[in-house]
XYZ file of C-alpha atoms in Angstrom:
356
model
C 41.373 -77.978 83.013
C 44.272 -78.991 80.695
C 44.480 -78.702 77.225
C 47.456 -79.995 75.328
C 47.092 -78.108 71.770
C 48.722 -78.200 68.573
C 47.831 -74.251 67.403
C 48.764 -74.110 63.597
C 49.074 -70.275 61.935
C 49.728 -68.788 58.201
C 49.759 -65.341 57.883
C 49.615 -63.337 55.331
C 52.433 -62.084 54.914
C 54.038 -65.935 53.723
C 57.089 -66.431 55.543
C 56.073 -69.926 56.742
C 54.238 -71.939 58.784
C 53.609 -71.250 62.197
C 53.260 -74.666 65.085
C 53.072 -73.739 68.262
C 52.763 -77.322 71.466
C 51.083 -75.040 74.301
C 49.370 -76.316 77.064
C 46.616 -74.478 78.564
C 45.134 -74.193 82.792
C 41.483 -73.524 83.072
C 40.905 -73.125 86.451
C 37.654 -71.745 87.372
C 36.829 -69.568 84.385
C 40.489 -68.352 84.349
C 42.960 -69.268 81.478
C 47.243 -69.258 81.831
C 49.377 -70.918 78.943
C 52.703 -71.965 78.890
C 54.659 -72.836 75.189
C 56.449 -75.148 75.510
C 57.800 -76.258 71.703
C 57.165 -73.973 68.640
C 58.546 -73.584 65.393
C 58.282 -71.789 61.736
C 58.431 -74.186 59.071
C 59.571 -71.640 56.024
C 57.354 -71.936 52.311
C 59.548 -73.198 49.740
C 59.280 -70.631 46.348
C 56.531 -73.022 45.081
C 54.157 -73.155 48.046
C 54.743 -69.066 47.966
C 53.473 -69.291 44.041
C 50.457 -71.367 45.118
C 48.901 -69.637 48.263
C 50.007 -66.509 47.416
C 48.107 -67.433 43.458
C 45.030 -69.335 44.516
C 42.406 -66.512 44.016
C 43.526 -66.919 40.601
C 42.382 -70.570 39.690
C 39.881 -72.790 38.293
C 37.420 -74.280 41.374
C 38.590 -77.897 40.674
C 42.172 -76.181 40.809
C 41.423 -74.477 43.622
C 39.410 -77.628 46.261
C 42.528 -79.761 45.422
C 44.737 -77.340 46.286
C 43.020 -77.535 49.082
C 43.658 -80.999 50.211
C 46.287 -80.285 49.035
C 47.430 -77.831 51.899
C 45.663 -79.627 54.436
C 47.873 -83.066 53.907
C 51.334 -80.772 53.812
C 50.068 -79.160 57.049
C 49.704 -82.253 58.020
C 52.559 -83.543 57.994
C 54.443 -80.683 59.080
C 53.099 -81.180 62.807
C 53.994 -84.633 62.785
C 57.554 -83.532 61.313
C 56.720 -81.124 64.992
C 56.057 -84.402 66.820
C 57.996 -86.256 65.755
C 61.476 -83.844 66.051
C 60.573 -83.036 69.747
C 59.248 -86.099 70.947
C 55.221 -84.800 71.649
C 54.650 -88.615 70.507
C 50.683 -88.802 72.155
C 50.705 -85.903 74.317
C 49.042 -83.461 71.958
C 45.283 -83.553 73.164
C 44.170 -81.565 69.558
C 45.459 -79.687 66.764
C 43.758 -76.288 65.359
C 44.526 -75.087 62.043
C 43.947 -71.311 61.510
C 44.780 -72.550 57.610
C 45.684 -69.848 54.715
C 42.976 -66.671 53.786
C 43.060 -66.369 50.651
C 39.339 -64.953 50.126
C 37.651 -62.671 52.535
C 34.096 -61.110 51.817
C 32.653 -60.400 55.122
C 29.903 -58.154 53.187
C 28.670 -61.463 51.133
C 28.901 -64.138 53.683
C 31.816 -65.483 53.027
C 35.534 -66.273 53.691
C 37.404 -68.675 52.117
C 41.108 -70.191 54.316
C 42.628 -73.612 52.803
C 44.584 -76.261 54.402
C 41.523 -79.455 54.776
C 41.220 -80.105 58.118
C 39.241 -83.511 57.903
C 43.537 -83.854 55.801
C 45.161 -82.534 58.976
C 43.381 -84.742 60.243
C 43.998 -87.712 58.342
C 47.649 -87.016 58.329
C 47.607 -86.920 62.179
C 45.425 -88.907 63.375
C 44.137 -85.919 66.105
C 41.778 -84.380 66.797
C 41.094 -80.949 64.627
C 39.650 -78.057 64.634
C 39.768 -75.993 61.599
C 37.560 -72.894 59.458
C 37.353 -71.110 62.444
C 36.470 -68.261 60.782
C 32.629 -69.008 58.791
C 30.581 -69.207 61.662
C 30.991 -65.713 62.339
C 31.004 -64.280 59.177
C 27.350 -66.556 58.723
C 25.989 -64.769 61.345
C 26.967 -60.893 59.769
C 30.178 -60.267 60.991
C 33.891 -59.026 59.858
C 35.387 -62.674 60.754
C 38.607 -61.267 61.738
C 40.517 -60.240 64.206
C 39.557 -63.602 65.627
C 42.790 -63.020 68.210
C 41.156 -60.495 71.341
C 39.213 -63.947 72.361
C 43.315 -64.510 73.089
C 44.301 -61.284 74.639
C 40.677 -61.464 76.978
C 41.913 -64.250 78.490
C 45.249 -64.802 77.979
C 47.613 -61.457 78.646
C 46.535 -59.462 81.561
C 47.751 -56.198 82.769
C 47.862 -54.599 79.195
C 44.802 -52.540 77.549
C 45.619 -52.677 74.275
C 47.510 -54.999 71.462
C 49.448 -54.558 68.169
C 49.864 -57.756 65.496
C 52.317 -56.132 62.930
C 52.394 -59.031 59.878
C 51.158 -58.846 56.356
C 48.435 -56.581 58.424
C 48.581 -54.427 60.511
C 45.084 -55.033 63.714
C 44.871 -53.776 67.100
C 42.865 -55.113 70.091
C 42.132 -52.958 72.616
C 39.400 -52.735 75.604
C 36.703 -50.484 75.973
C 34.032 -49.599 78.651
C 31.180 -51.329 76.578
C 33.043 -54.068 74.902
C 36.533 -55.485 73.455
C 37.049 -54.291 70.003
C 39.489 -55.125 67.449
C 39.916 -54.249 63.307
C 42.461 -54.516 60.877
C 43.950 -51.126 60.035
C 46.455 -51.417 57.174
C 48.086 -53.634 54.562
C 51.917 -53.757 56.885
C 54.766 -56.541 56.260
C 52.958 -57.371 52.521
C 53.993 -54.249 51.213
C 57.569 -53.629 53.180
C 57.963 -57.078 51.734
C 56.951 -56.669 48.245
C 58.634 -53.426 48.372
C 61.617 -55.469 49.520
C 62.083 -58.352 47.087
C 62.871 -55.432 44.160
C 66.159 -55.288 46.386
C 66.373 -58.848 46.341
C 66.041 -59.281 49.990
C 62.759 -60.785 51.714
C 62.018 -58.206 54.338
C 63.415 -55.124 55.979
C 65.477 -56.221 58.371
C 65.476 -53.813 61.092
C 64.398 -51.453 58.896
C 67.401 -50.013 57.873
C 66.222 -50.430 54.383
C 63.203 -47.514 55.474
C 65.852 -45.707 57.563
C 68.599 -45.031 54.573
C 65.245 -43.807 52.798
C 62.994 -40.379 52.389
C 59.759 -39.517 53.345
C 57.603 -38.619 49.929
C 55.672 -36.155 51.889
C 52.917 -36.420 48.574
C 52.512 -40.455 48.756
C 52.067 -40.627 52.187
C 49.552 -37.658 52.572
C 48.065 -40.564 49.463
C 47.815 -43.284 51.264
C 46.138 -41.734 54.284
C 43.878 -40.450 52.080
C 42.567 -43.777 50.955
C 38.773 -44.778 51.865
C 39.204 -47.611 54.007
C 40.586 -45.519 56.404
C 37.471 -43.858 56.917
C 35.378 -46.322 57.543
C 34.090 -46.553 61.265
C 35.314 -50.378 62.869
C 34.413 -53.053 63.340
C 35.933 -53.379 59.554
C 38.688 -56.094 58.248
C 41.326 -56.178 55.313
C 41.628 -58.894 52.891
C 45.422 -59.484 51.201
C 44.389 -57.917 48.251
C 43.893 -54.305 49.520
C 48.000 -53.989 49.962
C 48.425 -55.715 46.619
C 45.688 -54.682 43.985
C 45.535 -51.156 45.774
C 48.219 -49.519 47.634
C 50.874 -51.227 45.778
C 49.666 -48.961 42.044
C 49.480 -46.340 44.117
C 52.669 -46.370 45.218
C 54.001 -47.432 41.631
C 52.288 -44.312 40.210
C 55.157 -41.931 42.338
C 57.859 -43.935 40.540
C 60.091 -43.217 43.545
C 62.805 -45.228 44.233
C 61.842 -48.250 46.167
C 64.184 -47.506 49.604
C 62.383 -44.325 48.819
C 59.133 -46.364 49.038
C 59.686 -47.921 52.129
C 60.222 -45.590 53.927
C 57.197 -44.156 53.466
C 55.696 -47.164 53.662
C 57.100 -47.712 57.000
C 55.605 -44.073 58.016
C 52.351 -44.775 56.890
C 51.393 -47.659 59.303
C 52.786 -45.789 61.813
C 50.779 -42.836 61.457
C 47.131 -44.825 61.008
C 48.543 -47.050 64.301
C 48.392 -43.581 66.255
C 45.807 -42.616 65.514
C 43.989 -45.191 67.338
C 45.865 -45.783 69.706
C 47.072 -42.558 70.835
C 43.156 -42.718 73.119
C 43.003 -46.092 73.729
C 46.496 -47.889 75.033
C 48.530 -47.081 77.928
C 49.850 -50.332 77.939
C 50.352 -51.918 74.648
C 51.921 -55.090 73.596
C 53.504 -55.665 70.178
C 53.827 -59.393 68.279
C 54.792 -60.484 64.999
C 57.760 -60.462 62.782
C 56.626 -56.149 62.429
C 57.935 -56.051 66.150
C 61.593 -56.708 64.852
C 61.228 -53.682 62.503
C 63.481 -52.120 65.135
C 62.953 -48.768 62.727
C 58.943 -48.635 62.418
C 58.524 -49.278 66.433
C 60.807 -46.310 67.308
C 58.606 -44.279 64.832
C 55.541 -45.783 66.808
C 57.358 -44.816 69.764
C 57.996 -41.062 68.474
C 54.298 -40.647 67.227
C 52.788 -42.349 70.472
C 54.345 -40.320 73.476
C 53.324 -41.545 76.735
C 52.402 -44.800 75.513
C 54.391 -47.878 77.448
C 55.725 -50.024 74.658
C 56.160 -53.646 75.500
C 58.101 -55.272 72.671
C 57.850 -59.459 74.357
C 60.806 -62.356 73.852
C 60.978 -63.452 70.726
C 59.157 -66.977 71.933
C 55.948 -65.100 71.969
C 56.802 -62.090 69.662
C 56.643 -64.697 66.566
C 54.076 -67.815 67.919
C 50.630 -65.531 69.879
C 48.982 -66.298 67.154
C 49.177 -69.843 67.039
C 48.775 -69.585 70.482
C 45.815 -68.654 70.169
C 45.004 -70.539 67.100
C 45.003 -73.624 70.190
C 43.091 -71.416 72.688
C 40.767 -71.004 70.216
C 40.706 -74.353 69.416
C 40.275 -75.404 72.609
C 37.237 -73.668 73.687
C 35.676 -74.744 70.390
C 36.112 -78.020 71.942
C 34.377 -76.740 74.779
C 32.030 -75.631 73.019
C 32.207 -72.048 74.461
C 32.360 -69.211 72.871
C 35.945 -68.174 70.348
C 35.153 -65.014 68.859
C 33.430 -62.226 70.076
C 30.072 -60.194 68.785
C 31.706 -57.121 69.959
C 35.194 -57.543 68.058
C 33.531 -58.380 64.334
C 29.347 -57.225 64.505
C 27.938 -60.547 64.341
C 24.481 -60.795 65.277
C 26.010 -62.657 68.262
C 29.224 -64.235 69.595
C 29.742 -67.410 68.309
C 31.942 -71.066 69.076
C 33.704 -71.576 65.082
C 35.458 -74.312 63.919
C 34.550 -77.268 62.390
C 35.676 -80.347 64.111
C 37.296 -83.354 62.581
C 38.477 -86.400 64.673
C 41.248 -88.428 63.514
C 40.916 -91.448 64.738
C 38.271 -93.181 65.827
C 39.633 -94.339 69.764
């Protein structure tokens, strides 16, 4: 069976809205994929401010933003379809939305980007709200991409995504394990902004800085890192806990970037060294040459693969498309071995954009 799906992802690093049109082929329970077209629609300064400040607005303002952002996503999908001549070629849209609140211990997660608004704007079926079912079942609701690792990427035993948050996924005898390791680009980009750049291109700023051993020690001793999985992070951890800790040390920004880059690599290496032989690295952090080189130095003997640009940038949008297709088929798309929920589930709300 062939599914032609538009997958949409907005990550915590706020770099933009990733849209990928993919063909997903299922034959006898085995899945294959092809990314036909993909693009990233950068957020304007206003949208970056709206999304980053959504946690602070009133309930009414939040709901209005939820609806407005849904129409924004729908309009961008329409632009994408027009640009790539995809009229009448899309079966389904699967949208992750943008995470604002994530409190799994209180059985609540919230991603803005109203699915009904997307369906109304595109006249297409839409699957949205992908994490809520798992969280309602007592799970972490994150990470949800390991279902894609299991079904789409053979030949690897572990996966690393370096986005706003760095998360890993690997296979164990008792099941597939995945969890958030530490904040990544959300912190690095916030520090880079102090130097009037959007991000540390290829890690050149980090490479020019000095390592602050005391800060590194304090970062590595944060309580979250000692917690067992399943576990997940929301965006506030990097901004509300890590950034103030960095600022207490009153060091040069380039030294802070160098030290935090090392912190990311130390944390990742501790979790991957005994659970990986061939690692696939994706997400914006895969372009950070200095970070990748430091990770390789800390993980000798592990084959670290950085794929082509399209997969680096759009793997998560691809997997959102798969999650949407599985929801359409009413099949499991979130695994309990990953999230710790009471059972596996088929998550996502379905909105029919047309009465045809």
